[in-house]
Coordinates of C-alpha atoms and ligand atoms in Angstrom, one line a residue:
M232 CA 1.6 57.7 -70.6
S233 CA -2.1 58.6 -70.8
D234 CA -3.7 60.4 -67.9
N235 CA -5.8 57.4 -67.2
N236 CA -3.0 55.4 -65.7
F237 CA -1.8 55.6 -62.2
Y238 CA 1.3 54.1 -60.7
I239 CA 1.8 54.1 -56.9
T240 CA 4.5 52.4 -54.9
T241 CA 5.4 51.7 -51.3
P242 CA 9.0 51.5 -50.2
I243 CA 10.2 47.9 -50.3
Y244 CA 10.5 46.6 -46.8
Y245 CA 13.7 45.3 -45.1
V246 CA 13.2 41.7 -44.2
N247 CA 15.6 41.8 -41.2
D248 CA 12.6 41.7 -38.8
V249 CA 8.9 41.0 -38.8
P250 CA 6.5 43.7 -40.1
H251 CA 5.3 46.4 -37.7
I252 CA 2.7 49.2 -37.7
G253 CA 5.0 51.5 -39.8
H254 CA 5.0 49.0 -42.6
A255 CA 1.3 48.4 -42.2
Y256 CA 0.6 52.2 -42.4
T257 CA 2.6 52.8 -45.6
S258 CA 0.9 49.9 -47.4
L259 CA -2.5 50.9 -46.1
V260 CA -2.4 54.6 -47.3
C261 CA -1.2 53.4 -50.7
D262 CA -4.0 51.0 -50.8
V263 CA -6.6 53.7 -50.0
I264 CA -5.2 55.9 -52.7
A265 CA -5.0 53.0 -55.2
R266 CA -8.5 51.9 -54.5
F267 CA -9.8 55.4 -54.8
M268 CA -8.1 55.9 -58.2
K269 CA -9.6 52.7 -59.3
I270 CA -13.2 53.6 -58.4
N271 CA -12.4 56.9 -60.2
G272 CA -11.9 54.9 -63.4
K273 CA -8.1 54.8 -63.5
E274 CA -5.9 51.9 -64.6
V275 CA -3.9 51.4 -61.4
K276 CA -0.6 49.7 -60.8
Y277 CA 0.2 49.3 -57.1
L278 CA 3.7 48.0 -56.4
T279 CA 5.1 46.8 -53.1
G280 CA 7.7 44.3 -52.1
T281 CA 10.8 43.4 -50.0
D282 CA 14.3 44.8 -49.8
E283 CA 16.4 41.7 -49.2
H284 CA 20.0 42.5 -49.8
G285 CA 22.6 44.3 -47.8
Q286 CA 24.5 44.0 -44.6
K287 CA 21.6 44.5 -42.2
V288 CA 19.7 41.5 -43.7
E289 CA 22.8 39.4 -43.9
K290 CA 23.5 40.0 -40.2
S291 CA 20.0 39.1 -39.2
A292 CA 20.2 35.9 -41.2
L293 CA 23.4 34.9 -39.4
N294 CA 21.8 35.7 -36.1
N295 CA 19.0 33.4 -37.0
N296 CA 21.4 30.6 -38.1
L297 CA 20.0 30.7 -41.6
S298 CA 21.6 31.4 -44.9
P299 CA 20.5 34.7 -46.3
E300 CA 18.5 32.9 -49.0
E301 CA 16.6 30.8 -46.5
F302 CA 16.1 33.7 -44.2
T303 CA 14.8 36.1 -46.8
D304 CA 12.5 33.4 -48.3
K305 CA 11.0 33.0 -44.8
M306 CA 10.8 36.7 -43.9
S307 CA 9.3 37.9 -47.2
I308 CA 6.4 35.6 -46.5
S309 CA 5.5 37.5 -43.4
F310 CA 5.3 40.7 -45.4
K311 CA 3.0 39.0 -47.9
N312 CA 0.9 37.8 -45.1
L313 CA 0.6 41.3 -43.7
L314 CA -0.8 42.4 -47.1
K315 CA -3.4 39.7 -47.0
A316 CA -4.3 40.5 -43.4
L317 CA -4.7 44.2 -44.3
N318 CA -6.8 43.4 -47.4
I319 CA -4.2 45.3 -49.6
A320 CA -5.0 45.2 -53.3
N321 CA -1.5 45.5 -54.7
S322 CA -1.0 44.5 -58.3
D323 CA 2.6 43.2 -57.9
F324 CA 5.1 42.2 -55.2
I325 CA 8.8 42.5 -56.0
R326 CA 11.6 40.8 -54.1
T327 CA 15.0 42.2 -54.8
T328 CA 16.4 38.6 -54.9
E329 CA 14.3 37.9 -58.0
E330 CA 16.0 37.5 -61.3
R331 CA 13.8 40.2 -63.0
H332 CA 15.1 42.7 -60.4
K333 CA 18.7 41.7 -60.6
M334 CA 18.6 42.0 -64.3
G335 CA 17.1 45.5 -64.0
V336 CA 19.8 46.6 -61.5
K337 CA 22.7 45.3 -63.7
A338 CA 21.3 47.2 -66.7
F339 CA 20.8 50.3 -64.6
W340 CA 24.4 50.2 -63.3
E341 CA 25.6 49.8 -66.9
K342 CA 23.7 52.8 -68.0
L343 CA 25.2 55.0 -65.2
Q344 CA 28.6 53.7 -66.2
E345 CA 28.1 54.3 -69.9
N346 CA 27.2 57.8 -69.1
G347 CA 30.4 58.4 -67.2
D348 CA 29.0 58.7 -63.7
I349 CA 30.7 55.7 -62.1
Y350 CA 34.3 55.6 -61.0
I351 CA 36.4 53.4 -58.7
S352 CA 38.2 54.8 -55.6
N353 CA 38.4 54.2 -51.9
Y354 CA 35.7 55.0 -49.3
S355 CA 36.6 55.9 -45.8
G356 CA 34.0 57.2 -43.5
W357 CA 31.0 56.3 -41.2
Y358 CA 28.4 53.8 -42.0
S359 CA 25.3 52.8 -40.2
I360 CA 24.2 49.2 -40.8
R361 CA 20.7 49.9 -39.3
D362 CA 20.1 52.8 -41.7
E363 CA 22.2 51.3 -44.5
A364 CA 23.5 54.8 -45.0
F365 CA 26.9 56.6 -45.2
Y366 CA 27.3 59.7 -43.0
N367 CA 29.8 62.6 -42.9
K368 CA 31.4 63.4 -39.6
S369 CA 29.5 66.7 -39.4
E370 CA 26.2 64.8 -39.5
L371 CA 27.0 62.7 -36.4
T372 CA 25.5 63.6 -32.9
P373 CA 27.9 64.6 -30.1
E374 CA 27.6 61.0 -28.8
G375 CA 28.9 59.8 -32.2
L376 CA 25.6 58.4 -33.5
A377 CA 23.9 58.8 -36.8
P378 CA 21.3 61.7 -36.9
T379 CA 18.7 58.9 -36.7
G380 CA 20.2 57.7 -33.4
A381 CA 21.6 54.6 -35.1
P382 CA 25.1 53.4 -34.2
V383 CA 27.8 53.9 -36.9
E384 CA 31.0 52.2 -37.7
W385 CA 34.2 53.3 -39.4
V386 CA 34.5 51.8 -42.9
E387 CA 37.6 51.9 -45.2
E388 CA 37.4 49.9 -48.4
P389 CA 37.7 50.1 -52.1
S390 CA 34.4 51.3 -53.6
Y391 CA 32.7 52.5 -56.7
F392 CA 31.3 56.0 -56.6
F393 CA 28.4 57.7 -58.3
A394 CA 29.3 61.2 -59.3
L395 CA 26.4 62.8 -57.4
S396 CA 28.1 66.2 -56.9
K397 CA 27.9 66.7 -60.7
W398 CA 24.1 66.6 -60.5
Q399 CA 23.7 69.1 -57.7
D400 CA 22.8 72.1 -59.9
R401 CA 20.5 70.0 -62.1
L402 CA 18.7 68.7 -59.1
L403 CA 18.1 72.2 -57.8
E404 CA 16.9 73.3 -61.1
F405 CA 14.6 70.3 -61.2
Y406 CA 13.0 71.1 -57.8
E407 CA 12.6 74.7 -58.9
K408 CA 10.8 73.6 -62.1
N409 CA 8.7 71.0 -60.4
P410 CA 7.5 72.6 -57.1
D411 CA 5.1 69.6 -56.5
F412 CA 7.8 66.9 -56.8
I413 CA 8.2 66.7 -53.0
K414 CA 5.0 66.5 -50.9
P415 CA 3.9 67.7 -48.5
K416 CA 5.4 71.2 -49.2
S417 CA 6.9 71.4 -45.8
R418 CA 9.3 68.6 -46.6
R419 CA 10.5 70.3 -49.8
N420 CA 12.7 72.9 -48.1
E421 CA 14.4 70.2 -46.1
V422 CA 15.5 68.5 -49.3
V423 CA 16.4 71.7 -51.2
S424 CA 18.6 72.9 -48.3
F425 CA 20.3 69.5 -48.1
V426 CA 21.3 69.7 -51.7
K427 CA 22.2 73.4 -51.5
N428 CA 24.6 72.5 -48.7
G429 CA 26.6 70.6 -51.2
L430 CA 26.5 67.0 -52.4
T431 CA 29.5 64.7 -52.2
D432 CA 29.9 61.7 -54.5
L433 CA 28.1 58.6 -53.3
S434 CA 29.7 55.3 -52.5
I435 CA 27.7 52.7 -54.4
S436 CA 29.5 49.4 -53.8
R437 CA 30.7 47.5 -50.7
T438 CA 33.5 44.8 -50.4
S439 CA 33.2 43.8 -46.8
F440 CA 30.3 41.4 -47.1
K441 CA 28.8 39.3 -49.9
W442 CA 25.0 39.5 -49.7
G443 CA 24.0 41.6 -52.7
I444 CA 24.2 41.9 -56.4
P445 CA 27.8 41.6 -57.6
V446 CA 29.2 44.4 -59.8
A447 CA 29.7 43.0 -63.3
G448 CA 33.4 42.4 -64.0
N449 CA 34.4 43.0 -60.4
P450 CA 32.5 40.6 -58.2
E451 CA 34.5 41.5 -55.1
H452 CA 32.0 44.4 -55.0
V453 CA 28.3 44.1 -54.2
I454 CA 26.1 47.0 -55.3
Y455 CA 25.1 49.4 -52.5
V456 CA 21.7 48.2 -51.2
W457 CA 20.0 51.6 -51.8
L458 CA 21.0 51.7 -55.5
D459 CA 19.8 48.1 -55.7
A460 CA 16.5 48.8 -53.9
L461 CA 15.5 52.0 -55.6
T462 CA 15.7 50.3 -59.0
N463 CA 12.8 48.1 -57.9
Y464 CA 10.4 50.8 -59.1
I465 CA 11.4 50.2 -62.7
S466 CA 12.6 46.6 -62.6
A467 CA 9.1 45.6 -61.6
L468 CA 7.8 47.2 -64.8
G469 CA 10.3 45.1 -66.9
Y470 CA 13.2 47.6 -67.2
P471 CA 15.5 47.4 -69.1
N472 CA 12.9 46.0 -71.6
E473 CA 10.5 48.5 -73.0
T474 CA 7.5 46.4 -71.9
N475 CA 3.9 47.5 -72.1
D476 CA 3.9 47.9 -68.3
Y477 CA 7.0 50.1 -68.5
K478 CA 5.5 52.3 -71.3
T479 CA 2.1 52.5 -69.6
F480 CA 3.2 53.2 -66.0
W481 CA 6.6 54.9 -66.0
P482 CA 7.1 57.6 -64.7
A483 CA 5.3 56.7 -61.5
D484 CA 2.7 59.1 -60.2
V485 CA 3.9 58.8 -56.6
H486 CA 6.4 57.0 -54.5
V487 CA 5.0 57.0 -50.9
V488 CA 7.8 56.9 -48.4
G489 CA 8.4 57.6 -44.7
K490 CA 10.1 60.9 -43.9
D491 CA 13.2 59.0 -42.8
I492 CA 13.9 57.8 -46.4
L493 CA 13.0 61.0 -48.2
R494 CA 16.6 61.8 -49.1
F495 CA 17.2 58.5 -50.9
H496 CA 14.0 59.1 -53.0
A497 CA 14.1 62.8 -53.6
V498 CA 17.9 63.3 -54.1
Y499 CA 19.7 60.1 -55.0
W500 CA 16.9 58.4 -57.1
P501 CA 16.2 61.4 -59.4
A502 CA 20.0 61.9 -59.8
F503 CA 20.4 58.3 -60.8
L504 CA 17.5 58.5 -63.2
M505 CA 18.7 61.7 -64.8
S506 CA 22.1 60.2 -65.3
A507 CA 20.5 57.1 -66.9
G508 CA 18.4 59.3 -69.1
I509 CA 15.2 57.9 -67.6
P510 CA 12.3 60.3 -66.7
T511 CA 11.9 61.0 -63.0
P512 CA 8.8 60.1 -61.0
K513 CA 6.1 62.7 -60.8
S514 CA 6.1 63.0 -57.0
I515 CA 7.4 61.7 -53.8
F516 CA 5.1 61.8 -50.8
A517 CA 6.8 61.6 -47.4
H518 CA 4.5 60.6 -44.5
G519 CA 5.2 60.9 -40.8
W520 CA 6.1 58.4 -38.1
W521 CA 3.9 56.6 -35.6
T522 CA 4.7 56.6 -31.9
N523 CA 3.1 54.3 -29.4
E524 CA 1.3 56.2 -26.6
G525 CA 3.7 59.1 -27.2
Q526 CA 6.9 57.1 -27.2
K527 CA 9.2 56.4 -30.1
I528 CA 8.6 52.8 -31.2
S529 CA 11.6 50.6 -30.8
K530 CA 12.5 47.0 -30.2
S531 CA 14.7 47.8 -27.3
V532 CA 11.9 49.7 -25.5
G533 CA 9.7 46.7 -26.3
N534 CA 6.7 48.8 -27.5
V535 CA 6.6 47.6 -31.1
I536 CA 3.0 47.4 -32.3
D537 CA 2.1 44.1 -34.1
P538 CA -0.4 44.9 -36.9
F539 CA -1.6 41.3 -36.9
K540 CA -2.6 41.6 -33.3
L541 CA -4.3 44.9 -33.8
I542 CA -6.5 43.4 -36.5
D543 CA -7.3 40.4 -34.3
D544 CA -8.2 42.6 -31.4
F545 CA -10.2 45.3 -33.2
G546 CA -11.2 44.1 -36.6
L547 CA -9.7 44.8 -40.0
D548 CA -11.8 47.8 -41.2
Q549 CA -11.6 49.3 -37.7
V550 CA -7.8 49.3 -37.9
R551 CA -7.7 50.5 -41.5
Y552 CA -10.1 53.3 -40.6
F553 CA -8.2 54.4 -37.5
L554 CA -4.7 54.4 -39.1
V555 CA -5.9 56.6 -42.0
R556 CA -8.3 58.8 -40.0
E557 CA -6.2 59.5 -37.0
V558 CA -3.4 61.5 -38.6
I559 CA -3.3 64.0 -41.4
F560 CA -1.4 62.3 -44.2
G561 CA 2.2 63.7 -43.9
N562 CA 2.1 64.4 -40.1
D563 CA 3.3 62.1 -37.3
G564 CA 0.8 59.9 -35.6
N565 CA 0.4 58.6 -32.1
Y566 CA -1.1 55.2 -31.5
V567 CA -3.4 55.3 -28.4
R568 CA -5.6 52.3 -27.8
E569 CA -8.4 54.4 -26.4
N570 CA -8.4 56.6 -29.5
L571 CA -8.8 53.6 -31.8
I572 CA -11.9 52.5 -29.9
Q573 CA -13.2 56.0 -29.7
R574 CA -12.8 56.7 -33.4
N575 CA -14.5 53.4 -34.2
N576 CA -17.4 54.0 -31.9
S577 CA -18.0 57.7 -32.5
E578 CA -17.7 57.7 -36.3
L579 CA -18.0 54.2 -37.8
S580 CA -20.6 52.9 -35.4
N581 CA -22.5 55.9 -34.2
K582 CA -22.5 57.9 -37.4
I583 CA -22.3 55.6 -40.5
G584 CA -23.3 52.3 -38.9
N585 CA -26.2 53.9 -37.1
L586 CA -27.6 55.7 -40.1
M587 CA -27.4 52.5 -42.1
Q588 CA -28.8 50.3 -39.5
R589 CA -31.8 52.3 -38.4
T590 CA -32.8 53.2 -42.0
C591 CA -32.5 49.7 -43.3
S592 CA -34.1 48.1 -40.3
F593 CA -37.1 50.4 -40.6
I594 CA -37.4 49.8 -44.3
F595 CA -37.1 46.1 -43.8
K596 CA -39.9 46.0 -41.3
N597 CA -42.2 48.7 -42.6
C598 CA -41.8 48.8 -46.4
Q599 CA -42.0 45.1 -47.2
E600 CA -38.2 44.8 -47.4
R601 CA -38.2 47.1 -50.4
I602 CA -36.7 50.5 -51.3
P603 CA -39.6 52.9 -50.7
N604 CA -41.7 53.9 -53.6
V605 CA -41.2 57.4 -54.9
T606 CA -42.2 59.1 -58.2
K607 CA -39.8 60.0 -61.0
E608 CA -40.8 63.7 -60.3
F609 CA -39.7 63.3 -56.7
V610 CA -36.3 62.0 -57.7
D611 CA -35.8 64.8 -60.2
K612 CA -36.7 67.3 -57.6
M613 CA -34.5 65.7 -55.0
Y614 CA -31.5 65.8 -57.3
Q615 CA -32.1 69.5 -57.8
S616 CA -32.3 70.2 -54.1
E617 CA -29.6 72.1 -52.3
F618 CA -28.6 68.9 -50.4
F619 CA -28.0 66.9 -53.6
I620 CA -26.2 69.7 -55.4
K621 CA -23.9 69.9 -52.4
L622 CA -23.5 66.2 -52.5
Q623 CA -22.4 66.3 -56.1
D624 CA -19.9 69.1 -55.2
M625 CA -18.6 67.0 -52.4
I626 CA -17.8 64.2 -54.8
K627 CA -15.9 66.6 -57.1
D628 CA -14.1 68.0 -54.1
S629 CA -13.2 64.5 -52.8
I630 CA -11.6 63.7 -56.2
I631 CA -9.5 66.8 -56.1
Q632 CA -8.5 66.2 -52.5
M633 CA -7.4 62.6 -53.2
E634 CA -5.5 63.8 -56.3
N635 CA -3.6 66.0 -53.9
Y636 CA -3.3 63.2 -51.4
N637 CA -5.4 65.0 -48.8
I638 CA -6.8 61.7 -47.8
N639 CA -8.3 63.0 -44.5
A640 CA -10.3 65.7 -46.3
V641 CA -12.2 62.9 -48.1
L642 CA -13.1 61.3 -44.8
D643 CA -14.1 64.7 -43.5
N644 CA -16.5 65.0 -46.4
I645 CA -18.0 61.5 -45.8
I646 CA -18.5 62.1 -42.1
N647 CA -20.0 65.4 -42.7
V648 CA -22.6 64.1 -45.1
T649 CA -23.4 61.3 -42.7
E650 CA -23.9 63.7 -39.8
Q651 CA -26.2 65.8 -41.9
S652 CA -28.2 62.8 -42.8
N653 CA -28.5 61.7 -39.2
I654 CA -29.8 65.2 -38.3
Y655 CA -32.2 64.9 -41.2
I656 CA -33.7 61.5 -40.2
D657 CA -34.1 62.7 -36.6
H658 CA -35.8 65.9 -37.8
E659 CA -38.1 64.2 -40.3
A660 CA -38.7 61.2 -38.0
P661 CA -40.1 58.9 -40.7
W662 CA -41.3 56.5 -37.9
T663 CA -44.0 59.0 -37.0
L664 CA -45.2 59.3 -40.6
K665 CA -46.2 55.7 -41.3
N666 CA -49.9 56.3 -40.9
S667 CA -50.3 60.0 -41.2
A668 CA -48.1 60.7 -44.3
P669 CA -46.9 57.4 -45.9
Q670 CA -45.8 59.1 -49.1
K671 CA -43.7 61.6 -47.2
M672 CA -42.2 58.8 -45.2
N673 CA -41.2 57.0 -48.4
E674 CA -39.6 60.2 -49.7
V675 CA -37.6 60.8 -46.5
L676 CA -36.4 57.2 -46.5
Y677 CA -35.5 57.2 -50.2
R678 CA -33.4 60.3 -49.8
I679 CA -31.5 58.7 -47.0
V680 CA -31.0 55.4 -48.8
E681 CA -29.7 57.2 -51.9
T682 CA -27.3 59.2 -49.7
L683 CA -26.2 55.9 -48.1
R684 CA -25.3 54.7 -51.6
Y685 CA -23.0 57.7 -51.9
I686 CA -21.5 57.1 -48.5
A687 CA -20.9 53.4 -49.1
I688 CA -19.3 53.9 -52.6
L689 CA -17.0 56.5 -51.1
M690 CA -16.1 54.4 -48.2
Q691 CA -14.9 51.5 -50.4
P692 CA -11.2 52.6 -50.5
F693 CA -11.1 53.0 -46.7
T694 CA -13.1 50.0 -45.4
P695 CA -13.5 47.8 -48.4
D696 CA -15.3 44.8 -46.7
S697 CA -17.7 46.9 -44.7
A698 CA -18.5 49.2 -47.6
A699 CA -19.2 46.1 -49.8
K700 CA -21.6 44.8 -47.0
M701 CA -23.4 48.2 -47.1
L702 CA -23.8 48.1 -50.9
D703 CA -24.8 44.4 -50.8
Q704 CA -27.4 45.2 -48.2
L705 CA -28.8 47.8 -50.5
N706 CA -28.5 45.5 -53.5
V707 CA -26.4 48.0 -55.5
P708 CA -25.1 46.0 -58.5
K709 CA -21.4 45.1 -58.3
N710 CA -20.6 46.8 -61.5
N711 CA -22.3 50.1 -60.4
R712 CA -20.0 50.9 -57.6
N713 CA -17.7 53.5 -59.1
L714 CA -17.6 57.3 -58.7
M715 CA -19.1 57.6 -62.1
H716 CA -22.2 55.9 -60.8
L717 CA -22.8 58.7 -58.3
N718 CA -25.6 60.5 -60.2
Q719 CA -29.3 60.3 -60.9
E720 CA -28.9 57.9 -63.7
F721 CA -27.8 55.2 -61.3
A722 CA -30.0 56.3 -58.4
I723 CA -31.3 53.5 -56.2
I724 CA -34.5 51.9 -57.7
S725 CA -37.8 52.1 -55.9
S726 CA -39.3 48.8 -54.9
N727 CA -36.0 46.9 -55.3
K728 CA -35.5 44.4 -52.5
I729 CA -33.0 45.1 -49.8
N730 CA -31.3 42.4 -47.8
Q731 CA -31.8 41.5 -44.1
P732 CA -30.0 44.3 -42.2
Y733 CA -27.4 43.5 -39.6
P734 CA -24.9 45.8 -37.8
I735 CA -22.0 46.4 -40.2
F736 CA -19.9 48.6 -37.8
P737 CA -20.3 47.1 -34.4
R738 CA -19.2 49.1 -31.3
L739 CA -15.9 48.1 -29.7
E740 CA -16.1 47.5 -26.0
T741 CA -13.5 49.4 -23.9
E742 CA -12.3 46.4 -21.9
Y743 CA -10.6 44.9 -25.0
Ligands
MSP1643 N1 14.2 49.2 -47.4 C1 14.0 50.6 -47.2 C2 13.2 51.2 -48.3 C3 13.7 51.0 -49.7 S1 12.7 51.7 -50.8 C4 13.5 51.6 -52.3 C5 13.4 50.8 -45.8 N2 12.7 49.8 -45.3 S2 12.0 49.8 -43.9 O1 11.4 48.5 -43.7 O2 13.0 50.1 -42.9 O3 11.0 50.9 -43.8 C6 9.9 50.9 -44.7 C7 9.0 52.0 -44.4 O4 8.4 51.9 -43.1 C8 9.6 53.4 -44.5 O5 8.9 54.3 -45.3 C9 9.6 53.9 -43.1 O6 9.5 55.3 -43.0 C10 8.4 53.2 -42.5 N3 8.3 53.2 -41.1 C11 9.2 52.5 -40.2 N4 8.8 52.8 -39.0 C12 7.8 53.6 -39.0 C13 6.9 54.2 -38.0 N5 7.1 54.0 -36.7 N6 5.9 54.9 -38.4 C14 5.6 55.1 -39.7 N7 6.3 54.6 -40.7 C15 7.5 54.0 -40.3 O7 13.5 51.9 -45.3

């Protein structure tokens, strides 16, 4: 795999219920990273999809008086609709009920079996349908619940096992050799100590229900939904066939997951892959959880946040910006309606929108709707000024930050440059220069417009529609909107026409 390819995945979402803010968040951060990598010239594959097998989904189908097939067909559409509503630029969407996936899972199972890591025995222990996870007695709370708070039930049935315990030492060695495998760093210790505490073999088939992929040769058993689901990351690339996609994109650069499902991705998945002789992904990034006004989000409390409603109420880019800006990627986030409004008004409207609107309106009225005329010498000098040297450094820094998934640091950079430019325009007051020093006025405006080109290009991953409007307003050609165009060679051209300005980041009223 060449360095120019980038493969990013979301978890595949359970279709037992409609999408909520957690699903929206995971898809959105992956979209921001994927779009950034694209404007940085990478060939990007962004995979998402739905996890449709297992007891939880089967139960929901029954509760809805639908067959699991009808139910999953219907529910997966709502997840596809969410992607559309959020303007997610995924390159594929996999459903675990698709043939291509089932074929991948069967082949993967066979590989584990061939390598001597699967055996049949009996499972007896605790199982949580909500988490689709097995728990030891020692993990349960004093009230007898799963550590996640989910109810558990006693299960005793014949089961195939994966010899996970055999992989304990190799996993520990792997974490040691790949200190960046689990991100952020704080999550790494959690996983390492879980593995150090001892791994028991993992039950990987169930016999008490039918909704899953049957085990070849013993169809009484369906494959454990997590073994089924994790395989999506390779089945979507064509595994077991050595397709171009597979060769180009595996191993994945990053699987982005919520902190609750880190164990499945950072312990079970690499162990399965090692057993199958397939390279492990380069990293797993665990993000935090959203609460609603400080409270854990749950259906029973009735405080689930509907992402479609958020978008209707506040606007797409406003919601995208808030969700990514409000929390440091990796930390927990708290949804507070007032904070969404505040973020939008103080940063998108008052900083970026204001700089754009006042500069473009002034140019439109006072410079014959054209980018102000400056000399080549001026542009040379401007590009050697401290401000522009710092601007170039800021781009380099933003690339490094994004490569380390410090998404917020990139937004800090953008806001910082915008603030400086707002101070600059106030200080230079081009509106006072029109008669007394028209050339100076042109130069001040030109510097701001060129900075706005930087801001708009960098904002594309975060607020794609609004950034496109900014670039359209400035008439920046569509094929000149990548990071490689952020230099003097592609500087905005004097006397080019700009388009009629209009507010791109309107303020949100508090009485929403
Ligand atoms: N189907 C499994 C994943 C299989 S991946 C091979 C699953 N699905 S899920 O629909 O329950 O969760 C999907 C993602 O949403 C997880 O990463 C989870 O952490 C995330 N979130 C669910 N609720 C959340 C919040 N309240 N806040 C942030 N993310 C949350 O797990």
